[in-house]
Amino acid sequence: MRTSALQYLYLQKPISSVIIVCAIALLPWTGDDFYTKGEPREASVAISMVESGNWILPRVYANEFAYKPPMMHWLIAAFSLPQGHVSEFTSRLPSALAQIIMISFVLAFFGKRGRFQEAFIATLLLLTCFEIHRAGITARVDMLLTMFTVLGLMQLYRWENKLQLKGLPVLIPLLFSGAILTKGPVGIILPLFVYFVHLMLLRKYGFWKIIKALLYVSVSSAFIPLIWYVAAYRQGGEEFLNLVMAENFGRFFHLSESAINYDLGHKEGLHYNFITMLSGFIPWTLLFVFSLFGLRYSRPGKNFLRNLWQRFRKTDKIKRFCIVATVCIFIFYSIPSSKRSVYLMPAYPFISLLLAQYIIYITENLARATRIFAYVLTSIAASVVAIALLIMCLPTDIPSFAAKFTNSQSTLVSVQQVSDSLSSLNIVSIIVILLMITAIGTVIYQLQKRINIKILYSTILLTFCLNLFIDGVVMTGVRTNSSARPFAEQIRRDYPDAKDNIFVLNNLREYNNLYAMNYYLGNSLRDLDKSKPASGYFLITERDIEKALQNYSSQYSFERLANSDRQGDIRSRAVLFRIEKNGI
């Protein structure tokens, strides 16, 4: 019997099919303009590397160091060399490729357990969940770090499972060297913590043999990064050392931030990690929540914890490893006062297998939850399509309607941007909406057929199409309308003498940094306090003008020249002044 092309890809070329799906989900949207502060900050480091030839510790925004080690910036610069300049596409390409590589290895790793459908569904859940998908189209270090960490943990598992900790494979230190060079010592400390707990729970090796194995991994993994750290210290000295201590140990041990000119930020309580974990796996956490109402519960007995421990001991080895990795990563990132949702991403591949097992169980034994979830997701998708078609086909004043419910200017600006995105009809929008309609029809058809596993697959397809809609229709316009590019181009056009003569205040405790403007002006902004120019141009956010004039009006005269017509990544308009030193 001949099989269809899709069945052939699924049965015979599963990794190839996953790579194709990942590429469709990520690559088309990596070339859009920057609209956040973090992305242009990383891209500007690569610009400095390419233009200055300093690949160790290049100076970036207003003569500051990069906040993170250089692996991400090296990759951006390397991808940019063939075209001769750093672009949004080459800046996001390392994250996109890291996600594609990680998801492919996750499928291969879990698929070898002999439960391929479980592994395949886990991979699809990972691909379509909110946090991982977002990180794959963002020029930040988090997706790259997640790839190195997850692949390294998988190789550590194989080292014990196949070689019984003999003959350390060279791939392990290479992966963790990449992790350290992406975000610092956490790239080796976290996975070794996970691996230590895993080996101890195996009860197979003595304590000192485990310590010896961990020592081999840590020393071999630290050798290459140490070369960079020494070279960077020779260039940056005490200033570089203060930054390293603050970023790597200040966050974790709640140390003083007085040695750096910014707050480490993102200080949250323990509850934050629970909330971000649940939101990060949207929409699949909704299915999890729906299922809780249909389960049968019994009062825990006296030996509940003992029985739970026995069940954990009897479960298969990879599942135990996933549980250990999830719990250890969660505990590890609960200790620092500084918390962000992306810190927990290394746990996501391991959670995806556990979640896939649970979802398959409720699909087979609690079909009502799966169907309710399918109805809810279909209703949301159909509403989104209906609103999009209404805005595209009819003159609709959505911002005025939204103004009846909120006075928040930032919210109204976002609504206006989304409305503008939907009203500008193009071939991409048409294709994505047609895919959405097809996916909605597929879910409805499968609900009528009442084959539960096919209902699950159809909801995964619908989630994939929803991500395409958000990225290809909604966010494309939002990124364009939030971009600092137009104002940067206006400055270049109207003030040609401003090239390499624009100054800013680089003190994040007092002022907002204009990282996107710096990127679109070619990484040329200079520090006013350090340069002390006789004259030139001065760039600042509208919300910081009053404070800046109050602090610097005794030194400089200010003439307002122009301002951007959009709030951009800093949620405030950028304003350009001409400045001249008083008394000249």
Coordinates of C-alpha atoms in Angstrom, one line a residue:
M1 CA 0.0 0.0 0.0
R2 CA 1.4 3.4 -1.0
T3 CA 1.6 6.0 1.8
S4 CA 1.1 9.7 1.4
A5 CA 4.1 12.1 1.5
L6 CA 3.1 13.3 5.0
Q7 CA 2.8 9.7 6.3
Y8 CA 6.2 8.9 4.8
L9 CA 7.9 11.9 6.4
Y10 CA 6.3 11.0 9.8
L11 CA 7.2 7.3 9.6
Q12 CA 10.4 7.2 7.7
K13 CA 11.9 10.7 8.1
P14 CA 10.6 12.0 11.5
I15 CA 13.7 14.2 12.3
S16 CA 13.7 15.7 8.7
S17 CA 10.0 16.5 9.1
V18 CA 10.5 18.2 12.4
I19 CA 13.4 20.2 11.0
I20 CA 11.1 21.4 8.1
V21 CA 8.3 22.3 10.5
C22 CA 10.7 24.2 12.8
A23 CA 12.2 26.1 9.8
I24 CA 8.7 27.1 8.7
A25 CA 7.8 28.2 12.2
L26 CA 10.9 30.3 12.8
L27 CA 12.9 31.4 9.7
P28 CA 10.3 33.6 7.8
W29 CA 10.0 36.0 10.8
T30 CA 13.6 36.4 11.8
G31 CA 14.2 39.4 9.5
D32 CA 11.7 41.8 11.0
D33 CA 12.9 45.0 12.7
F34 CA 14.0 45.0 16.3
Y35 CA 11.3 46.1 18.8
T36 CA 12.9 45.3 22.2
K37 CA 16.0 46.6 24.0
G38 CA 17.7 43.2 24.4
E39 CA 18.0 42.2 20.8
P40 CA 19.8 45.3 19.4
R41 CA 22.0 45.3 22.4
E42 CA 23.3 41.8 21.5
A43 CA 23.5 42.7 17.8
S44 CA 25.5 45.8 18.4
V45 CA 28.3 43.7 20.1
A46 CA 28.6 41.7 16.8
I47 CA 28.7 45.0 14.9
S48 CA 31.6 46.1 17.0
M49 CA 33.4 42.8 16.5
V50 CA 33.0 42.9 12.7
E51 CA 34.1 46.6 12.4
S52 CA 36.8 46.8 15.1
G53 CA 38.3 43.3 14.7
N54 CA 38.2 42.9 18.5
W55 CA 36.6 39.5 19.0
I56 CA 37.5 39.3 22.7
L57 CA 35.9 42.2 24.5
P58 CA 34.6 44.8 22.1
R59 CA 33.1 48.1 23.3
V60 CA 29.5 48.7 22.4
Y61 CA 26.8 51.1 23.6
A62 CA 28.5 54.3 24.8
N63 CA 31.8 52.5 25.4
E64 CA 30.3 49.7 27.7
F65 CA 31.2 46.0 27.7
A66 CA 28.9 43.3 26.6
Y67 CA 26.8 41.9 29.5
K68 CA 27.3 38.3 28.4
P69 CA 30.2 36.2 27.2
P70 CA 30.8 36.2 23.4
M71 CA 29.5 32.9 22.0
M72 CA 26.2 34.5 20.7
H73 CA 28.0 37.5 19.3
W74 CA 30.6 35.3 17.6
L75 CA 27.9 33.4 15.8
I76 CA 26.1 36.5 14.8
A77 CA 29.3 38.0 13.5
A78 CA 30.2 34.8 11.6
F79 CA 26.8 34.6 10.0
S80 CA 27.0 38.3 9.1
L81 CA 30.5 38.2 7.4
P82 CA 29.3 36.8 4.0
Q83 CA 27.0 39.8 3.6
G84 CA 29.4 42.3 5.1
H85 CA 27.0 43.6 7.8
V86 CA 25.0 42.6 10.8
S87 CA 21.3 42.4 10.1
E88 CA 18.2 41.4 12.1
F89 CA 18.1 38.0 10.3
T90 CA 21.7 37.1 11.1
S91 CA 21.2 38.3 14.7
R92 CA 18.3 36.0 15.2
L93 CA 19.7 33.1 13.2
P94 CA 21.7 31.6 16.1
S95 CA 18.6 31.3 18.2
A96 CA 16.5 29.8 15.4
L97 CA 19.2 27.3 14.5
A98 CA 19.7 26.4 18.2
Q99 CA 16.0 25.6 18.6
I100 CA 16.0 23.5 15.4
I101 CA 19.0 21.5 16.6
M102 CA 17.7 21.1 20.1
I103 CA 14.3 19.9 19.1
S104 CA 15.8 17.4 16.6
F105 CA 18.1 16.0 19.3
V106 CA 15.2 15.9 21.7
L107 CA 13.2 13.7 19.3
A108 CA 16.1 11.4 18.7
F109 CA 16.9 11.1 22.4
F110 CA 13.3 10.4 23.5
G111 CA 12.5 8.3 20.5
K112 CA 15.1 5.7 21.4
R113 CA 12.9 4.7 24.4
G114 CA 10.8 2.6 22.0
R115 CA 7.7 4.9 22.4
F116 CA 8.0 6.9 19.3
Q117 CA 4.5 8.5 19.4
E118 CA 5.2 9.7 22.9
A119 CA 8.5 11.3 21.8
F120 CA 7.0 12.8 18.7
I121 CA 4.1 14.4 20.6
A122 CA 6.6 15.7 23.2
T123 CA 8.6 17.3 20.4
L124 CA 5.5 19.0 19.0
L125 CA 4.4 20.3 22.4
L126 CA 7.9 21.8 22.8
L127 CA 7.9 23.3 19.4
T128 CA 4.4 25.0 19.8
C129 CA 4.6 26.1 23.4
F130 CA 4.8 29.9 23.9
E131 CA 8.2 30.3 25.7
I132 CA 10.3 28.1 23.5
H133 CA 8.7 29.4 20.3
R134 CA 9.3 33.0 21.3
A135 CA 12.9 32.4 22.2
G136 CA 13.6 30.8 18.8
I137 CA 12.9 34.1 17.0
T138 CA 14.7 36.4 19.4
A139 CA 18.3 37.6 19.3
R140 CA 19.0 36.8 22.9
V141 CA 21.4 34.3 24.5
D142 CA 18.7 32.2 26.2
M143 CA 17.8 29.8 23.3
L144 CA 21.5 29.1 22.6
L145 CA 22.2 28.5 26.3
T146 CA 19.2 26.1 26.5
M147 CA 20.5 24.1 23.5
F148 CA 24.0 23.7 24.9
T149 CA 22.6 22.8 28.4
V150 CA 20.0 20.3 27.2
L151 CA 22.3 18.6 24.7
G152 CA 25.0 18.4 27.3
L153 CA 22.7 16.8 29.8
M154 CA 21.6 14.3 27.3
Q155 CA 25.2 13.4 26.5
L156 CA 25.9 13.1 30.2
Y157 CA 23.0 10.6 30.5
R158 CA 24.4 8.6 27.6
W159 CA 27.9 8.7 29.1
E160 CA 26.6 6.9 32.2
N161 CA 24.0 4.7 30.5
K162 CA 26.4 3.3 27.9
L163 CA 29.9 3.9 29.2
Q164 CA 29.4 3.7 33.0
L165 CA 31.3 7.0 33.4
K166 CA 34.4 5.7 31.5
G167 CA 36.3 7.6 28.9
L168 CA 34.7 11.1 28.9
P169 CA 33.4 11.7 25.3
V170 CA 34.8 14.9 23.8
L171 CA 31.4 16.2 22.9
I172 CA 30.5 16.8 26.5
P173 CA 33.1 19.4 27.4
L174 CA 32.6 21.0 24.0
L175 CA 28.9 21.5 24.7
F176 CA 29.5 22.9 28.2
S177 CA 32.3 25.1 26.9
G178 CA 29.7 26.6 24.6
A179 CA 27.3 27.0 27.5
I180 CA 29.9 28.8 29.6
L181 CA 30.8 31.0 26.7
T182 CA 27.2 31.9 26.2
K183 CA 26.2 32.9 29.7
G184 CA 29.0 32.3 32.1
P185 CA 29.6 29.7 34.9
V186 CA 25.9 28.8 35.2
G187 CA 26.4 26.9 31.9
I188 CA 28.3 24.2 33.8
I189 CA 27.1 24.6 37.4
L190 CA 23.5 23.9 36.6
P191 CA 23.9 20.8 34.5
L192 CA 26.5 19.3 37.0
F193 CA 24.0 19.9 39.8
V194 CA 21.3 18.0 37.8
Y195 CA 23.8 15.2 37.0
F196 CA 25.0 14.9 40.6
V197 CA 21.5 14.4 41.8
H198 CA 20.8 11.9 39.0
L199 CA 23.9 9.8 39.8
M200 CA 23.2 9.8 43.5
L201 CA 19.6 8.6 43.0
L202 CA 20.9 5.8 40.8
R203 CA 22.6 4.2 43.8
K204 CA 25.1 2.7 41.4
Y205 CA 28.3 4.6 42.1
G206 CA 30.2 5.6 45.2
F207 CA 30.2 9.3 46.2
W208 CA 33.8 9.9 45.4
K209 CA 33.5 8.3 42.0
I210 CA 30.6 10.7 41.2
I211 CA 32.7 13.7 42.4
K212 CA 35.6 12.5 40.3
A213 CA 33.4 12.3 37.2
L214 CA 32.0 15.7 37.9
L215 CA 35.5 17.1 38.3
Y216 CA 36.6 15.6 34.9
V217 CA 33.6 17.3 33.3
S218 CA 34.0 20.7 35.0
V219 CA 37.8 21.0 34.4
S220 CA 37.6 19.9 30.7
S221 CA 34.7 22.2 30.1
A222 CA 36.3 25.2 31.7
F223 CA 39.6 25.1 29.8
I224 CA 38.4 26.9 26.6
P225 CA 36.3 29.5 28.3
L226 CA 39.1 30.2 30.7
I227 CA 41.3 31.3 27.8
W228 CA 38.6 33.9 26.9
Y229 CA 38.1 35.1 30.5
V230 CA 41.9 35.7 30.9
A231 CA 42.1 37.5 27.6
A232 CA 39.0 39.6 28.4
Y233 CA 40.4 40.5 31.9
R234 CA 43.6 41.7 30.3
Q235 CA 41.6 44.1 28.2
G236 CA 38.9 45.1 30.7
G237 CA 40.6 44.8 34.0
E238 CA 38.7 45.6 37.2
E239 CA 35.7 47.0 35.3
F240 CA 35.3 43.6 33.5
L241 CA 35.8 41.7 36.7
N242 CA 33.0 43.7 38.4
L243 CA 30.6 43.0 35.6
V244 CA 31.4 39.2 35.7
M245 CA 30.9 39.1 39.4
A246 CA 27.6 41.0 39.3
E247 CA 26.1 39.1 36.4
N248 CA 27.1 35.6 37.5
F249 CA 27.3 35.7 41.3
G250 CA 25.5 38.9 42.3
R251 CA 22.2 37.6 40.9
F252 CA 22.6 34.3 42.6
F253 CA 23.9 35.2 46.0
H254 CA 22.1 38.6 46.3
L255 CA 25.4 40.5 46.4
S256 CA 25.8 44.3 46.3
E257 CA 25.3 46.0 42.9
S258 CA 27.3 49.1 43.8
A259 CA 30.3 48.1 41.5
I260 CA 28.2 48.4 38.4
N261 CA 26.1 51.2 37.0
Y262 CA 22.8 49.4 36.7
D263 CA 20.3 47.3 38.8
L264 CA 20.3 43.6 38.1
G265 CA 16.5 43.7 38.1
H266 CA 13.9 41.0 37.7
K267 CA 13.6 40.5 41.4
E268 CA 10.7 38.2 42.1
G269 CA 9.4 35.8 44.7
L270 CA 9.2 32.0 44.5
H271 CA 5.7 32.2 43.1
Y272 CA 7.0 33.8 39.9
N273 CA 8.6 30.6 38.7
F274 CA 5.3 28.6 39.0
I275 CA 3.4 31.3 37.1
T276 CA 6.0 31.6 34.3
M277 CA 6.2 27.8 33.9
L278 CA 2.5 27.5 33.5
S279 CA 2.3 30.5 31.1
G280 CA 5.4 29.3 29.2
F281 CA 3.7 26.1 28.2
I282 CA 0.5 27.8 26.9
P283 CA -1.7 26.5 25.3
W284 CA -0.9 23.0 26.7
T285 CA -1.3 24.1 30.3
L286 CA -5.0 24.8 29.5
L287 CA -5.4 21.1 28.5
F288 CA -3.7 20.1 31.8
V289 CA -6.0 22.4 33.8
F290 CA -9.2 21.1 32.1
S291 CA -8.1 17.5 32.8
L292 CA -7.8 18.1 36.5
F293 CA -11.6 18.5 36.8
G294 CA -12.2 15.0 35.4
L295 CA -9.7 13.0 37.4
R296 CA -10.7 10.9 40.3
Y297 CA -9.0 11.8 43.6
S298 CA -8.5 9.7 46.7
R299 CA -7.3 10.7 50.1
P300 CA -3.5 10.1 50.5
G301 CA -2.7 7.2 52.8
K302 CA -0.2 7.0 55.6
N303 CA 2.4 5.6 53.2
F304 CA 1.8 8.1 50.5
L305 CA 5.3 9.5 50.3
R306 CA 6.9 6.1 50.5
N307 CA 4.6 4.8 47.7
L308 CA 5.4 7.8 45.6
W309 CA 9.1 7.2 46.1
Q310 CA 8.7 3.5 45.1
R311 CA 6.8 4.5 42.0
F312 CA 9.6 7.0 41.1
R313 CA 12.2 4.2 41.6
K314 CA 10.3 1.8 39.4
T315 CA 9.7 4.2 36.5
D316 CA 11.9 3.9 33.4
K317 CA 15.3 5.5 33.5
I318 CA 14.8 8.4 31.0
K319 CA 11.6 9.4 32.7
R320 CA 13.4 9.5 36.1
F321 CA 16.1 11.6 34.5
C322 CA 13.4 14.0 33.1
I323 CA 11.8 14.4 36.6
V324 CA 15.2 15.0 38.2
A325 CA 16.2 17.6 35.6
T326 CA 12.9 19.4 35.9
V327 CA 12.9 19.5 39.7
C328 CA 16.6 20.5 40.0
I329 CA 16.4 23.3 37.4
F330 CA 13.3 24.7 39.1
I331 CA 15.0 24.6 42.5
F332 CA 18.2 26.1 41.2
Y333 CA 16.5 29.1 39.7
S334 CA 14.3 29.6 42.7
I335 CA 17.3 30.5 44.8
P336 CA 18.4 33.8 43.1
S337 CA 16.4 37.0 43.8
S338 CA 16.6 37.8 40.1
K339 CA 14.2 35.6 38.1
R340 CA 13.1 35.6 34.5
S341 CA 10.8 33.2 32.6
V342 CA 13.6 32.3 30.1
Y343 CA 15.8 31.0 32.9
L344 CA 13.6 27.9 33.2
M345 CA 13.8 27.0 29.5
P346 CA 16.4 24.1 30.0
A347 CA 13.6 22.3 31.9
Y348 CA 11.1 22.6 29.0
P349 CA 12.3 19.6 26.9
F350 CA 12.2 17.3 30.0
I351 CA 8.8 18.6 31.0
S352 CA 7.6 18.0 27.4
L353 CA 8.1 14.3 27.7
L354 CA 6.2 14.1 31.1
L355 CA 3.5 16.3 29.7
A356 CA 3.2 14.2 26.5
Q357 CA 2.7 11.1 28.6
Y358 CA 0.0 12.7 30.6
I359 CA -1.8 14.1 27.6
I360 CA -1.7 10.7 25.9
Y361 CA -3.2 9.2 29.1
I362 CA -6.0 11.7 29.3
T363 CA -6.7 11.5 25.5
E364 CA -7.2 7.7 25.9
N365 CA -8.9 7.7 29.3
L366 CA -10.4 11.2 29.8
A367 CA -11.5 12.1 26.2
R368 CA -13.9 14.8 27.4
A369 CA -11.0 17.0 28.6
T370 CA -9.3 16.7 25.2
R371 CA -12.5 17.5 23.3
I372 CA -13.3 20.5 25.6
F373 CA -9.8 21.8 25.0
A374 CA -10.3 21.4 21.2
Y375 CA -13.6 23.2 21.3
V376 CA -12.1 26.1 23.3
L377 CA -9.0 26.4 21.1
T378 CA -11.1 26.3 18.0
S379 CA -13.5 29.0 19.3
I380 CA -10.5 31.2 20.1
A381 CA -9.0 30.6 16.7
A382 CA -12.3 31.2 14.9
S383 CA -12.8 34.4 16.8
V384 CA -9.3 35.6 15.9
V385 CA -9.9 34.9 12.2
A386 CA -13.3 36.5 12.2
I387 CA -11.9 39.7 13.8
A388 CA -8.9 39.7 11.4
L389 CA -11.2 39.4 8.4
L390 CA -13.5 42.1 9.7
I391 CA -10.6 44.6 10.1
M392 CA -9.1 43.6 6.7
C393 CA -12.4 43.9 4.8
L394 CA -14.3 46.7 6.5
P395 CA -13.2 50.1 7.9
T396 CA -13.2 49.4 11.6
D397 CA -11.9 51.8 14.3
I398 CA -10.6 49.2 16.8
P399 CA -8.5 51.8 18.9
S400 CA -11.6 54.0 19.6
F401 CA -13.5 50.9 20.7
A402 CA -10.6 49.8 23.0
A403 CA -10.4 53.4 24.5
K404 CA -13.8 52.7 26.1
F405 CA -12.2 50.1 28.3
T406 CA -8.7 51.4 29.1
N407 CA -6.9 54.7 29.5
S408 CA -3.4 53.1 29.3
Q409 CA -1.5 54.9 26.5
S410 CA 0.8 51.9 25.9
T411 CA -2.1 49.5 25.6
L412 CA -3.9 51.8 23.1
V413 CA -0.7 52.1 21.1
S414 CA -0.4 48.3 21.0
V415 CA -4.0 48.0 19.9
Q416 CA -3.4 50.6 17.1
Q417 CA -0.3 48.7 16.0
V418 CA -2.2 45.4 15.8
S419 CA -5.1 47.1 14.0
D420 CA -2.6 48.5 11.4
S421 CA -1.1 45.1 11.0
L422 CA -4.4 43.4 10.3
S423 CA -5.7 46.2 8.0
S424 CA -2.6 45.9 5.6
L425 CA -3.6 42.9 3.5
N426 CA -0.7 41.1 1.8
I427 CA 0.1 37.6 0.4
V428 CA 1.6 36.4 3.7
S429 CA -1.5 37.4 5.6
I430 CA -3.8 35.7 3.1
I431 CA -1.7 32.4 3.2
V432 CA -1.6 32.4 7.0
I433 CA -5.3 33.0 7.4
L434 CA -6.1 30.3 4.8
L435 CA -3.9 27.9 6.9
M436 CA -5.8 29.0 10.0
I437 CA -9.2 28.2 8.4
T438 CA -7.9 24.9 7.2
A439 CA -6.7 24.0 10.7
I440 CA -10.0 25.0 12.2
G441 CA -11.9 22.9 9.7
T442 CA -9.6 19.9 10.5
V443 CA -10.3 20.1 14.2
I444 CA -14.0 20.4 13.6
Y445 CA -13.9 17.4 11.3
Q446 CA -11.9 15.3 13.8
L447 CA -14.3 16.2 16.6
Q448 CA -17.1 14.8 14.6
K449 CA -15.1 11.6 13.9
R450 CA -14.4 11.3 17.7
I451 CA -11.0 9.7 17.2
N452 CA -9.3 11.1 20.3
I453 CA -5.6 10.9 19.2
K454 CA -6.4 12.6 15.9
I455 CA -8.2 15.3 17.8
L456 CA -5.0 15.8 19.7
Y457 CA -2.9 16.0 16.6
S458 CA -5.4 18.4 15.0
T459 CA -5.2 20.8 18.0
I460 CA -1.4 20.7 17.7
L461 CA -1.7 21.7 14.0
L462 CA -4.1 24.5 15.0
T463 CA -1.6 25.8 17.7
F464 CA 1.1 25.8 15.1
C465 CA -1.1 27.9 12.7
L466 CA -2.0 30.2 15.6
N467 CA 1.8 30.8 16.1
L468 CA 2.1 31.5 12.4
F469 CA -0.7 34.0 12.6
I470 CA 0.8 35.8 15.6
D471 CA 4.2 36.0 14.0
G472 CA 3.3 36.5 10.3
V473 CA 0.3 38.8 10.7
V474 CA 0.1 40.5 14.1
M475 CA 3.7 40.8 15.3
T476 CA 5.2 41.7 11.9
G477 CA 3.3 45.0 12.0
V478 CA 4.0 45.5 15.7
R479 CA 7.7 45.1 15.1
T480 CA 7.6 47.5 12.2
N481 CA 5.6 50.1 14.0
S482 CA 7.8 49.9 17.1
S483 CA 11.1 50.0 15.2
A484 CA 13.7 52.8 15.8
R485 CA 14.8 52.5 12.2
P486 CA 12.8 55.4 10.7
F487 CA 14.0 57.9 13.3
A488 CA 17.6 56.7 12.8
E489 CA 17.3 57.1 9.1
Q490 CA 15.8 60.6 9.6
I491 CA 18.8 61.6 11.7
R492 CA 21.2 60.3 9.1
R493 CA 19.3 62.1 6.3
D494 CA 18.7 65.5 8.0
Y495 CA 21.9 65.7 10.1
P496 CA 24.7 64.2 8.1
D497 CA 27.3 65.8 10.4
A498 CA 25.9 63.8 13.3
K499 CA 27.7 60.6 12.2
D500 CA 29.9 59.5 15.2
N501 CA 29.0 62.7 17.0
I502 CA 25.9 61.7 18.9
F503 CA 26.1 61.4 22.7
V504 CA 24.0 59.7 25.3
L505 CA 23.9 59.2 29.1
N506 CA 25.0 55.6 30.0
N507 CA 23.7 55.3 33.5
L508 CA 20.8 52.7 33.7
R509 CA 20.2 53.7 37.4
E510 CA 19.0 57.1 36.2
Y511 CA 18.3 57.0 32.4
N512 CA 17.0 54.6 29.8
N513 CA 19.5 53.3 27.2
L514 CA 18.6 53.6 23.6
Y515 CA 20.0 50.2 22.4
A516 CA 17.8 50.1 19.2
M517 CA 18.8 53.6 18.2
N518 CA 22.4 52.6 18.7
Y519 CA 22.0 49.6 16.5
Y520 CA 20.3 51.4 13.7
L521 CA 22.9 54.2 13.9
G522 CA 25.6 51.7 13.4
N523 CA 26.7 51.3 17.0
S524 CA 28.0 54.8 17.0
L525 CA 26.5 56.4 20.2
R526 CA 29.1 57.8 22.6
D527 CA 29.1 58.5 26.3
L528 CA 28.6 62.2 27.1
D529 CA 30.2 62.0 30.5
K530 CA 33.4 60.3 29.3
S531 CA 33.7 62.2 26.0
K532 CA 32.9 65.7 27.3
P533 CA 32.4 67.1 23.8
A534 CA 32.5 70.9 23.1
S535 CA 29.5 70.4 20.8
G536 CA 27.5 67.7 19.0
Y537 CA 24.2 66.0 19.2
F538 CA 22.5 64.5 22.2
L539 CA 19.9 61.7 22.2
I540 CA 17.6 60.8 25.1
T541 CA 14.1 59.5 25.8
E542 CA 11.3 61.9 26.3
R543 CA 10.6 60.8 29.8
D544 CA 14.3 61.5 30.8
I545 CA 14.5 65.0 29.3
E546 CA 13.6 66.9 32.5
K547 CA 16.1 65.1 34.6
A548 CA 18.9 65.4 32.0
L549 CA 18.3 69.1 31.6
Q550 CA 18.3 69.6 35.3
N551 CA 21.6 67.8 35.7
Y552 CA 23.5 69.1 32.6
S553 CA 22.0 72.6 31.8
S554 CA 24.9 74.2 33.7
Q555 CA 27.4 72.5 31.4
Y556 CA 25.6 72.5 28.0
S557 CA 23.0 74.5 26.1
F558 CA 20.3 72.3 24.5
E559 CA 18.4 72.9 21.3
R560 CA 15.7 70.5 20.5
L561 CA 15.8 69.3 16.9
A562 CA 13.6 66.3 16.3
N563 CA 11.8 63.4 18.0
S564 CA 10.6 60.0 16.9
D565 CA 6.9 59.6 16.1
R566 CA 6.7 56.3 17.9
Q567 CA 7.5 54.9 21.4
G568 CA 9.6 52.0 20.2
D569 CA 11.5 49.6 22.4
I570 CA 11.8 52.1 25.3
R571 CA 8.1 52.8 25.6
S572 CA 9.0 56.5 25.2
R573 CA 9.8 58.7 22.2
A574 CA 13.5 59.4 21.5
V575 CA 14.4 63.1 21.2
L576 CA 17.5 64.6 19.4
F577 CA 19.1 67.8 20.7
R578 CA 22.0 69.9 19.5
I579 CA 24.3 70.6 22.4
E580 CA 27.1 73.1 22.9
K581 CA 29.3 73.6 25.9
N582 CA 28.6 76.7 27.9
G583 CA 31.2 79.4 27.8
I584 CA 32.4 78.6 24.3

